[in-house]
Short mmCIF file of C-alpha atoms in Angstrom, two decimals:
data_model
loop_
_atom_site.label_atom_id
_atom_site.label_comp_id
_atom_site.label_asym_id
_atom_site.label_seq_id
_atom_site.Cartn_x
_atom_site.Cartn_y
_atom_site.Cartn_z
CA MET A 183 0.11 0.48 0.21
CA ILE A 184 1.53 3.47 -0.94
CA PRO A 185 0.47 5.31 2.13
CA HIS A 186 -1.25 8.97 1.53
CA SER A 187 1.20 10.73 3.82
CA ARG A 188 4.49 9.76 5.28
CA PRO A 189 7.16 11.81 7.05
CA THR A 190 10.52 12.47 5.45
CA LEU A 191 13.50 11.27 7.80
CA SER A 192 17.18 10.66 7.46
CA GLU A 193 19.97 9.87 9.56
CA ALA A 194 21.35 12.91 9.40
CA ASP A 195 17.90 13.91 11.30
CA ALA A 196 18.24 10.69 14.27
CA GLU A 197 21.51 12.49 14.75
CA ALA A 198 20.44 15.94 15.46
CA VAL A 199 18.07 14.26 17.32
CA ALA A 200 20.97 11.74 19.02
CA ARG A 201 23.13 14.32 19.53
CA VAL A 202 20.36 16.57 22.47
CA VAL A 203 19.37 13.43 24.07
CA LEU A 204 22.88 12.98 25.09
CA SER A 205 23.45 16.67 25.71
CA GLY A 206 21.20 16.03 28.93
CA GLN A 207 19.33 19.12 27.53
CA ILE A 208 15.80 17.85 26.26
CA ALA A 209 13.44 20.10 27.35
CA GLN A 210 12.87 23.84 25.55
CA GLY A 211 16.67 25.55 25.20
CA ARG A 212 18.85 27.22 23.13
CA GLU A 213 17.76 24.54 20.12
CA VAL A 214 14.13 25.79 20.53
CA GLU A 215 15.50 29.64 20.68
CA ALA A 216 17.67 28.45 17.41
CA PHE A 217 14.64 27.17 15.55
CA GLU A 218 12.63 30.54 16.56
CA ARG A 219 15.11 32.39 14.80
CA GLU A 220 15.72 30.32 12.15
CA VAL A 221 11.76 29.57 11.14
CA ALA A 222 11.47 33.72 11.48
CA ALA A 223 14.35 34.52 9.23
CA PHE A 224 12.77 31.50 6.76
CA ALA A 225 9.32 33.31 7.02
CA GLY A 226 10.68 36.77 6.57
CA GLN A 227 9.61 37.84 10.09
CA ARG A 228 11.13 39.47 13.07
CA ASP A 229 11.13 36.88 15.31
CA ALA A 230 9.43 33.50 16.13
CA VAL A 231 7.61 31.74 19.07
CA ALA A 232 7.99 27.72 19.06
CA VAL A 233 4.88 26.14 21.05
CA SER A 234 3.58 22.34 21.26
CA SER A 235 1.15 22.45 18.03
CA GLY A 236 -0.19 23.81 15.30
CA THR A 237 -3.53 24.43 17.08
CA ALA A 238 -1.98 26.10 19.85
CA ALA A 239 -0.24 28.32 17.56
CA LEU A 240 -3.42 29.42 16.49
CA HIS A 241 -4.83 29.43 20.12
CA LEU A 242 -1.96 32.28 21.54
CA ALA A 243 -2.21 34.26 18.06
CA LEU A 244 -5.38 34.72 18.47
CA LEU A 245 -5.06 35.86 22.44
CA ALA A 246 -2.45 37.96 21.34
CA LEU A 247 -4.30 39.91 19.40
CA GLY A 248 -6.98 40.75 21.92
CA VAL A 249 -9.73 37.91 21.03
CA GLY A 250 -11.96 37.09 24.10
CA PRO A 251 -15.48 36.28 24.88
CA GLY A 252 -17.77 38.56 22.98
CA ALA A 253 -15.36 38.74 19.71
CA GLU A 254 -15.92 37.20 16.08
CA VAL A 255 -12.93 35.47 14.12
CA VAL A 256 -13.72 34.74 10.37
CA ILE A 257 -12.46 31.29 9.23
CA PRO A 258 -13.24 29.01 6.57
CA THR A 259 -15.56 26.38 6.44
CA TYR A 260 -13.65 24.12 4.57
CA VAL A 261 -11.00 23.56 6.70
CA CYS A 262 -9.20 21.25 9.67
CA ASP A 263 -11.59 21.56 13.21
CA ALA A 264 -8.36 22.85 14.33
CA LEU A 265 -9.60 26.58 13.68
CA HIS A 266 -12.60 25.96 15.18
CA HIS A 267 -11.07 24.76 18.34
CA ALA A 268 -8.54 27.15 18.62
CA VAL A 269 -11.20 30.68 17.75
CA THR A 270 -13.89 29.01 20.89
CA HIS A 271 -10.62 28.24 23.61
CA THR A 272 -10.78 32.13 23.49
CA GLY A 273 -14.43 32.51 24.89
CA ALA A 274 -14.78 34.21 20.65
CA THR A 275 -17.57 32.86 18.23
CA PRO A 276 -16.17 31.52 14.71
CA VAL A 277 -17.58 32.67 11.67
CA LEU A 278 -17.44 30.61 9.14
CA ALA A 279 -16.86 31.68 5.51
CA ASP A 280 -17.36 30.10 2.12
CA ALA A 281 -14.66 28.70 0.17
CA GLU A 282 -12.67 30.32 -3.08
CA PRO A 283 -12.59 27.26 -5.62
CA ALA A 284 -8.99 28.58 -7.05
CA THR A 285 -7.22 28.68 -4.00
CA LEU A 286 -8.90 26.23 -1.72
CA SER A 287 -9.07 28.95 0.90
CA LEU A 288 -11.21 31.62 2.07
CA ASP A 289 -13.05 33.54 -0.69
CA PRO A 290 -12.91 37.50 -0.21
CA ASP A 291 -16.12 38.24 -1.40
CA ASP A 292 -17.68 35.99 0.84
CA VAL A 293 -15.50 37.17 3.94
CA LYS A 294 -16.86 40.90 3.82
CA ARG A 295 -20.25 39.94 3.72
CA ARG A 296 -19.27 38.42 6.96
CA LEU A 297 -17.79 41.20 8.94
CA THR A 298 -19.23 43.35 11.66
CA ALA A 299 -18.52 45.57 14.34
CA ARG A 300 -17.51 42.53 16.60
CA THR A 301 -14.63 40.87 13.81
CA LYS A 302 -11.64 40.70 15.71
CA ALA A 303 -9.42 39.06 13.04
CA ILE A 304 -9.21 36.31 9.81
CA ILE A 305 -7.31 33.61 9.59
CA LEU A 306 -6.65 32.99 6.42
CA PRO A 307 -5.03 29.40 5.44
CA HIS A 308 -2.57 29.05 2.38
CA ALA A 309 -4.30 25.57 2.13
CA PHE A 310 -2.69 22.54 0.97
CA GLY A 311 0.65 24.63 -0.32
CA LEU A 312 -1.27 27.17 -2.43
CA ALA A 313 -0.82 30.49 -1.37
CA ALA A 314 -3.82 31.86 -0.85
CA GLY A 315 -3.23 35.51 -2.41
CA VAL A 316 -3.13 37.85 1.31
CA GLU A 317 -3.58 41.26 -0.19
CA ALA A 318 -7.10 41.17 -0.28
CA PHE A 319 -7.67 40.42 2.91
CA LEU A 320 -4.99 42.90 4.75
CA ALA A 321 -7.44 45.58 2.63
CA MET A 322 -10.66 44.76 4.91
CA GLY A 323 -8.91 46.63 8.04
CA VAL A 324 -9.22 43.86 10.36
CA PRO A 325 -6.11 41.31 11.66
CA VAL A 326 -4.97 38.78 9.48
CA ILE A 327 -3.55 35.49 10.80
CA GLU A 328 -1.43 33.53 8.12
CA ASP A 329 -2.05 30.08 8.67
CA CYS A 330 1.04 28.60 7.17
CA ALA A 331 0.68 25.09 8.77
CA GLN A 332 1.10 23.50 5.27
CA ALA A 333 2.84 26.28 3.47
CA ILE A 334 6.09 27.34 4.69
CA GLY A 335 8.03 27.86 1.72
CA ALA A 336 5.77 29.15 -0.59
CA LEU A 337 5.56 32.91 -1.92
CA ASP A 338 2.72 35.32 -2.21
CA ALA A 339 3.65 37.57 -4.75
CA GLY A 340 6.92 36.91 -4.15
CA ARG A 341 7.21 37.02 -0.70
CA PRO A 342 6.99 34.25 1.80
CA VAL A 343 3.88 32.97 2.87
CA GLY A 344 3.48 34.40 6.55
CA SER A 345 6.00 37.56 6.07
CA ARG A 346 2.64 40.33 5.63
CA GLY A 347 0.13 39.36 8.03
CA ALA A 348 -0.22 40.13 11.95
CA LEU A 349 0.77 37.04 13.10
CA ALA A 350 1.80 33.75 10.84
CA VAL A 351 1.22 30.18 12.35
CA PHE A 352 3.12 27.34 11.29
CA SER A 353 2.93 23.67 12.37
CA PHE A 354 5.22 20.53 11.79
CA TYR A 355 3.36 17.65 12.44
CA ALA A 356 4.36 14.56 11.47
CA THR A 357 3.30 15.46 7.62
CA LYS A 358 3.86 18.51 7.79
CA MET A 359 5.96 20.19 5.30
CA LEU A 360 8.93 19.98 8.09
CA THR A 361 8.14 18.28 11.70
CA THR A 362 9.47 18.08 15.11
CA GLY A 363 7.14 15.39 15.49
CA GLU A 364 4.53 17.38 17.54
CA GLY A 365 4.75 21.08 17.21
CA GLY A 366 4.48 25.09 15.97
CA MET A 367 5.33 28.20 15.60
CA VAL A 368 3.62 31.77 15.81
CA ALA A 369 6.06 34.40 13.64
CA GLY A 370 5.48 38.36 13.22
CA SER A 371 7.02 41.50 13.26
CA ASP A 372 5.93 43.14 15.93
CA GLY A 373 7.40 42.67 19.45
CA ALA A 374 4.70 43.71 21.67
CA LEU A 375 2.49 40.36 20.08
CA LEU A 376 5.41 38.31 19.96
CA ALA A 377 5.81 39.07 23.72
CA ARG A 378 2.81 38.28 24.49
CA VAL A 379 2.89 34.97 22.75
CA ARG A 380 6.00 34.13 24.78
CA ASP A 381 4.22 34.86 27.64
CA LEU A 382 1.34 32.54 27.57
CA ARG A 383 3.69 29.78 26.28
CA ALA A 384 4.19 28.59 29.91
CA TYR A 385 3.18 29.58 33.26
CA ASP A 386 5.58 28.79 35.62
CA GLU A 387 7.73 31.12 37.73
CA ARG A 388 4.99 34.01 37.19
CA GLU A 389 4.59 36.60 39.80
CA ASP A 390 0.02 36.28 39.35
CA LEU A 391 -1.73 33.94 38.36
CA ALA A 392 -3.70 34.89 35.21
CA PRO A 393 -4.06 32.18 32.44
CA ARG A 394 -1.21 30.86 30.51
CA PHE A 395 -0.16 27.88 29.36
CA ASN A 396 1.97 24.50 29.03
CA TYR A 397 2.63 25.06 25.26
CA LYS A 398 6.46 24.81 24.96
CA LEU A 399 8.36 22.90 22.64
CA THR A 400 11.00 20.75 23.63
CA ASP A 401 14.71 21.01 22.65
CA LEU A 402 14.32 16.99 21.07
CA GLY A 403 11.64 18.20 18.57
CA ALA A 404 13.42 21.70 17.64
CA ALA A 405 16.89 19.89 17.09
CA LEU A 406 14.45 17.98 14.36
CA GLY A 407 13.25 20.86 12.99
CA ARG A 408 16.01 22.75 12.48
CA SER A 409 17.55 20.00 10.71
CA GLN A 410 14.47 19.28 8.53
CA LEU A 411 14.34 23.10 7.93
CA ARG A 412 18.18 22.29 6.35
CA ARG A 413 16.44 20.19 3.53
CA LEU A 414 13.08 22.28 3.24
CA GLY A 415 14.42 23.47 -0.13
CA GLU A 416 15.00 20.09 -1.57
CA PHE A 417 11.64 19.14 -0.07
CA ILE A 418 9.40 21.34 -1.84
CA GLN A 419 11.48 20.54 -5.16
CA ARG A 420 11.08 16.70 -4.85
CA ARG A 421 7.33 18.01 -4.40
CA GLY A 422 7.44 20.12 -7.05
CA GLN A 423 8.80 16.88 -9.38
CA ILE A 424 6.29 14.37 -7.91
CA ALA A 425 3.67 17.36 -9.14
CA ASP A 426 5.50 17.66 -12.82
CA ALA A 427 4.59 13.50 -12.90
CA TYR A 428 1.25 13.77 -12.03
CA ARG A 429 0.42 16.18 -14.77
CA ARG A 430 2.16 13.73 -17.55
CA GLY A 431 0.53 10.66 -15.88
CA LEU A 432 -2.75 12.26 -15.08
CA ALA A 433 -3.44 14.03 -18.93
CA ARG A 434 -6.30 11.59 -20.14
CA ALA A 435 -7.74 11.05 -16.44
CA ALA A 436 -10.78 12.61 -15.89
CA SER A 437 -9.90 15.01 -13.64
CA GLN A 438 -9.00 18.61 -12.86
CA LEU A 439 -5.45 19.24 -11.77
CA PRO A 440 -4.42 21.86 -9.11
CA PRO A 441 -2.80 24.68 -9.89
CA ASP A 442 1.00 25.22 -11.28
CA ALA A 443 3.78 25.98 -8.95
CA ALA A 444 4.13 29.68 -11.32
CA GLY A 445 6.35 32.01 -9.11
CA GLY A 446 6.51 30.10 -6.15
CA ARG A 447 3.20 29.57 -4.89
CA HIS A 448 2.42 26.49 -4.68
CA VAL A 449 4.33 23.63 -2.30
CA TYR A 450 2.61 21.02 -3.13
CA HIS A 451 1.53 19.68 0.44
CA ARG A 452 -1.30 18.07 -0.50
CA PHE A 453 -1.36 17.20 -4.71
CA VAL A 454 -5.62 17.66 -4.95
CA ILE A 455 -7.33 17.16 -7.92
CA ALA A 456 -10.81 17.80 -8.80
CA VAL A 457 -12.98 14.66 -10.10
CA GLN A 458 -16.58 13.62 -10.60
CA PRO A 459 -18.02 12.21 -7.01
CA PRO A 460 -18.96 9.88 -5.30
CA LEU A 461 -15.49 10.12 -3.81
CA ASP A 462 -16.27 7.18 -1.42
CA PRO A 463 -16.32 4.02 -4.26
CA LEU A 464 -13.40 6.06 -6.30
CA ILE A 465 -11.21 6.13 -2.96
CA LYS A 466 -11.99 2.26 -2.21
CA ARG A 467 -11.02 1.09 -5.49
CA LEU A 468 -8.17 3.47 -5.38
CA GLU A 469 -7.50 1.10 -1.92
CA ALA A 470 -7.81 -1.99 -3.82
CA ARG A 471 -5.10 -0.89 -6.31
CA GLY A 472 -2.42 -0.41 -3.03
CA VAL A 473 -3.24 3.55 -3.45
CA GLN A 474 -4.13 5.09 -0.36
CA CYS A 475 -6.01 8.55 -0.82
CA ARG A 476 -7.81 11.34 1.18
CA ARG A 477 -10.52 14.00 0.70
CA PRO A 478 -8.35 16.94 1.49
CA VAL A 479 -10.72 18.13 4.41
CA TRP A 480 -12.23 15.40 6.39
CA ARG A 481 -15.87 17.05 6.73
CA PRO A 482 -16.54 20.85 6.30
CA LEU A 483 -17.29 22.86 9.57
CA HIS A 484 -20.71 23.81 8.38
CA ARG A 485 -21.52 20.02 8.12
CA ALA A 486 -20.74 19.45 11.82
CA LEU A 487 -22.62 22.24 12.74
CA GLY A 488 -25.66 21.37 10.55
CA ARG A 489 -25.71 24.39 8.27
CA GLY A 490 -25.93 24.38 4.55
CA GLU A 491 -25.51 27.90 2.93
CA TYR A 492 -22.01 26.99 1.86
CA PRO A 493 -22.14 25.77 -1.54
CA GLN A 494 -18.52 26.36 -2.97
CA ALA A 495 -17.22 24.69 -0.17
CA GLU A 496 -19.93 21.72 -0.35
CA GLY A 497 -18.70 21.32 -3.91
CA LEU A 498 -15.28 21.24 -2.96
CA TRP A 499 -16.06 18.44 -0.38
CA GLU A 500 -18.06 16.34 -2.69
CA ARG A 501 -15.21 16.62 -5.80
CA SER A 502 -11.86 17.31 -4.45
CA LEU A 503 -9.46 14.37 -4.29
CA SER A 504 -6.00 14.48 -2.24
CA ILE A 505 -3.39 11.87 -3.64
CA PRO A 506 -0.01 10.37 -2.55
CA CYS A 507 3.03 14.05 -2.84
CA TYR A 508 5.70 14.08 0.04
CA PRO A 509 9.64 13.81 -0.81
CA ALA A 510 9.72 10.00 0.10
CA LEU A 511 7.65 9.38 -2.41
CA THR A 512 9.71 7.33 -5.51
CA ASP A 513 9.11 7.83 -9.23
CA ALA A 514 8.16 4.46 -9.50
CA ASP A 515 5.51 4.95 -7.04
CA ALA A 516 4.02 7.93 -8.51
CA ARG A 517 3.83 6.31 -11.97
CA ARG A 518 2.02 3.54 -9.85
CA VAL A 519 -0.12 6.30 -8.57
CA SER A 520 -1.49 7.89 -11.44
CA GLU A 521 -1.66 4.39 -13.14
CA ALA A 522 -4.10 3.63 -10.54
CA LEU A 523 -6.25 6.79 -10.65
CA VAL A 524 -6.71 6.49 -14.26
CA ASP A 525 -7.47 2.97 -14.16
CA ALA A 526 -10.14 3.77 -11.12
CA LEU A 527 -11.38 6.47 -12.95
CA GLU A 528 -12.40 4.56 -15.93
CA LYS A 529 -13.40 1.71 -14.20
CA PRO A 530 -16.16 2.37 -11.97
#
């Protein structure tokens, strides 16, 4: 079985982690500090704060912006549940917006319609590795949190994703663009906002009992992340090669392929194609052929909430399929995926 996702790990990664284990300093320390500096520089931001997960990064970014009870935060409905959880953790209300089929992220026109006097932030994901186009959202006059969980290394109008919003968040889960096992980061150029994030990250040895969290990253994870970051350019190049192979292999398939990587705008965390529904039988046929594929979003938020006014997101959910795309995938694997998909589409 060719898995849908898997991390890309090396002996150099193992050696980096082993070095930290043998040093005896495994909790948050110098490795975390170095990782923060390196990610901030890579993302074109002044500073960054490492945390325990991408969800924790979203939560602290919202709190740093003053989001709390009575506030509203606009998020996509076509997205993983983490965004909804992060907003509700603050006591604020998530406001769902419809999808833009070209970017698989937020539709700026729909976001505008949902802004109110209570809107305190917009969370804009660069979905599946594709830069969403932040300019239209910055013009709305509401703080934008760039969610770069799937897109570190992509360029938005020639600038790194995460370099233009009020804050940017990253995820380093096992199957993201680079991994620390579990982990995340908040990056930005406003020193006061990042100081707030850093204060909220840990609760020990504080004069007051204001609510804080145990959201620290370990030096073990940071050492792995630093090793992975050094190879991120290679990872992105390999993902692009796989995407090119899929374009050739799926040229005659009954599917719509994702945008190309012109200008560095797509790093292919996921290779998402559009096919005719229903998807579930197709996914089963592919699994029978030894290829694991998935919906890129398991279930849109509006479906969990029993709401139906999101036609674009609903359409994406019904026809979008994510096929294996990661640096550890071999050329032979990519050919096998293409052949299995063409066959499964032709033989229902």
